[in-house]
PDB file of C-alpha atoms in Angstrom:
ATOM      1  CA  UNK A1231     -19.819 -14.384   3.485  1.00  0.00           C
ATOM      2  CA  UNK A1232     -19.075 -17.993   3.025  1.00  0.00           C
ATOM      3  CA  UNK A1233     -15.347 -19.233   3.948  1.00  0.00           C
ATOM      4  CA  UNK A1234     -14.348 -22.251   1.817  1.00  0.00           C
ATOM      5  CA  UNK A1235     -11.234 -22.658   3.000  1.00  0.00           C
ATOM      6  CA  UNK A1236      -9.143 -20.427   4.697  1.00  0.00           C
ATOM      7  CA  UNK A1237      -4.853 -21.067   5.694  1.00  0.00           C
ATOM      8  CA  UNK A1238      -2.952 -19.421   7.872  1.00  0.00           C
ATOM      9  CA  UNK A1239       0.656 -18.967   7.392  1.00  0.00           C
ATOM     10  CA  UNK A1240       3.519 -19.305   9.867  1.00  0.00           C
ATOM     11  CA  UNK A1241       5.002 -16.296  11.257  1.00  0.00           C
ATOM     12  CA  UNK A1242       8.360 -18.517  11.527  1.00  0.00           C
ATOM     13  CA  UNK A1243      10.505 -20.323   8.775  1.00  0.00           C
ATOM     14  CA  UNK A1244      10.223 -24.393   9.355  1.00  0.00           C
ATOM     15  CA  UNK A1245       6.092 -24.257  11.109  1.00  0.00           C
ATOM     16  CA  UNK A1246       3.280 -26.081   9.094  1.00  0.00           C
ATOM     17  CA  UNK A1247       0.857 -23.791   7.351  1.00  0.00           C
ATOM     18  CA  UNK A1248      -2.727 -24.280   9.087  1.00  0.00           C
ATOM     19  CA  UNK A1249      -5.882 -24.935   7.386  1.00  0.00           C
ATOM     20  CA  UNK A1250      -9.470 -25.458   8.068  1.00  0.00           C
ATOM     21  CA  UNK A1251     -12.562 -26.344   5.986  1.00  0.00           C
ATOM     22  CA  UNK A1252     -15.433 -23.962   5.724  1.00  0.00           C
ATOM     23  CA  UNK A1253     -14.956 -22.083   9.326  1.00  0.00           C
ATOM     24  CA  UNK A1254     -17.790 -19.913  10.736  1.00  0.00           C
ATOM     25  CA  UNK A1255     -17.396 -16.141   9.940  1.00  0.00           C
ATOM     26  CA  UNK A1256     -16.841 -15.424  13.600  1.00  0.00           C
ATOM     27  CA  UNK A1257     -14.006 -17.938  13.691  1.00  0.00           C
ATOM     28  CA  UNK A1258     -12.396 -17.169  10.836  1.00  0.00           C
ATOM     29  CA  UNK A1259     -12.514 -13.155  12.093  1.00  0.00           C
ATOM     30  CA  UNK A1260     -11.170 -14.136  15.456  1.00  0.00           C
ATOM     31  CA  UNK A1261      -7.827 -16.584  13.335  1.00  0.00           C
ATOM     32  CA  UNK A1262      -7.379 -13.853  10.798  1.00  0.00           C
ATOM     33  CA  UNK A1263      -7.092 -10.812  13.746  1.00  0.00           C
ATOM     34  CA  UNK A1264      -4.932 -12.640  15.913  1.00  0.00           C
ATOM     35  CA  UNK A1265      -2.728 -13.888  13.120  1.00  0.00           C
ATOM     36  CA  UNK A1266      -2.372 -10.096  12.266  1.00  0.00           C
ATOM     37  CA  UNK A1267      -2.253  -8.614  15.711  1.00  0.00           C
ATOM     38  CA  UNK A1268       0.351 -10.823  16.435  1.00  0.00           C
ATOM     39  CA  UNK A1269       4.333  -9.179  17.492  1.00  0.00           C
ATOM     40  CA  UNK A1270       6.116 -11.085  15.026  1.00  0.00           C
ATOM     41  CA  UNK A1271       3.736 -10.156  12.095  1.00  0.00           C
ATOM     42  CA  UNK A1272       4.354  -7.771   9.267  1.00  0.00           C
ATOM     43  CA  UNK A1273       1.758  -6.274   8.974  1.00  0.00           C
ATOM     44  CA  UNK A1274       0.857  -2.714  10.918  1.00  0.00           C
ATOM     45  CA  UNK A1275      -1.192   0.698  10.093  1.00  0.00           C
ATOM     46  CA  UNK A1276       1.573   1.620   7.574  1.00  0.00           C
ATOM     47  CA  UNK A1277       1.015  -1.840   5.453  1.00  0.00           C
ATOM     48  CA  UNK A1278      -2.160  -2.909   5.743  1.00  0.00           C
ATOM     49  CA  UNK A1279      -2.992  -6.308   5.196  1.00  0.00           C
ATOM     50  CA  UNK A1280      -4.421  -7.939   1.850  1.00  0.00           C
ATOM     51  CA  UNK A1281      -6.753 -10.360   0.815  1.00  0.00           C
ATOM     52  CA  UNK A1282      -6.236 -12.278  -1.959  1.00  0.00           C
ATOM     53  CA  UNK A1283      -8.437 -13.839  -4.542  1.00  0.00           C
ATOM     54  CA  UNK A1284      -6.413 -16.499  -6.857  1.00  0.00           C
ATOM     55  CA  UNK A1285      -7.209 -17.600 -10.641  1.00  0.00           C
ATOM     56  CA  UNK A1286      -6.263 -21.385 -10.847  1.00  0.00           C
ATOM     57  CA  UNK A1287      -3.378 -21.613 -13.439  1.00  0.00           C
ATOM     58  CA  UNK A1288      -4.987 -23.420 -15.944  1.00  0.00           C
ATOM     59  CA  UNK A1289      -8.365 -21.357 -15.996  1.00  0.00           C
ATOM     60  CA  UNK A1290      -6.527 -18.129 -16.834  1.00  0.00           C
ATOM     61  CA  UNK A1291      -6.174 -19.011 -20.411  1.00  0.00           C
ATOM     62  CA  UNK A1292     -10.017 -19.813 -20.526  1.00  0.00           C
ATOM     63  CA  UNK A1293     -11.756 -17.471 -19.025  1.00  0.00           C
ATOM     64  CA  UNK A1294      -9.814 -14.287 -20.403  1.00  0.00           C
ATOM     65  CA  UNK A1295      -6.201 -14.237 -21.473  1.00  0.00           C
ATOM     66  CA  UNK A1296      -5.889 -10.559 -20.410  1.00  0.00           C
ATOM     67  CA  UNK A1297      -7.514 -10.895 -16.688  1.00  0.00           C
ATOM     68  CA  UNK A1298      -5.134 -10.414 -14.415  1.00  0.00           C
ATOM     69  CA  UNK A1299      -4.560 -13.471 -12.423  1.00  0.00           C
ATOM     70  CA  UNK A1300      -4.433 -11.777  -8.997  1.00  0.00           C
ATOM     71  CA  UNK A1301      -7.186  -9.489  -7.653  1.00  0.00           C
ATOM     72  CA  UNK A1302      -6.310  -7.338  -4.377  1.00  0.00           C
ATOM     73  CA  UNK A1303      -8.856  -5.375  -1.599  1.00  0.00           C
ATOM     74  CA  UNK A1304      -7.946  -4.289   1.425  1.00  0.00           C
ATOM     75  CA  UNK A1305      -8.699  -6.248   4.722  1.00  0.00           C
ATOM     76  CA  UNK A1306     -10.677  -4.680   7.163  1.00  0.00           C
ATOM     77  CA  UNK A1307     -10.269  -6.648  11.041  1.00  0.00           C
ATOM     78  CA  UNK A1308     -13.414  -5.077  12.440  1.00  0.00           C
ATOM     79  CA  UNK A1309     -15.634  -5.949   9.760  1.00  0.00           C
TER      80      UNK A1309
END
């Protein structure tokens, strides 16, 4: 899989949001799992995390104006 751009969000109110440009597979695994595992994260076996595939705005009328706009599966850290 090919990883355009991924961003990591802060776990705290007032931090930057961190961002790299297409990151290898392994290091995008290794940002992802310890973003997740971390104490202050939300995240646990009783609400699993997300990833999520956005629609820009403007191409939702487009492509189909009854796609939904946001498209969920589940996130799987060990693979």
């Amino acid at each position: 899989m090919k990883i355009q751009k991924l961003t990591i969000t802060p776990l705290e109110n007032g931090c930057p949001s961190f961002f790299t440009l297409n990151p290898s597979t392994k290091d995008a695994a290794m940002m992802i799992s310890q973003r997740l595992s971390h104490e202050k994260s939300q995240y646990n076996a009783e609400r699993p995390a997300r990833a999520l595939r956005k629609m820009p705005k403007w191409l939702k009328e487009f492509v189909n104006p009854k796609a939904l706009v946001v498209k969920e599966r589940k996130f799987d850290i060990n693979g």
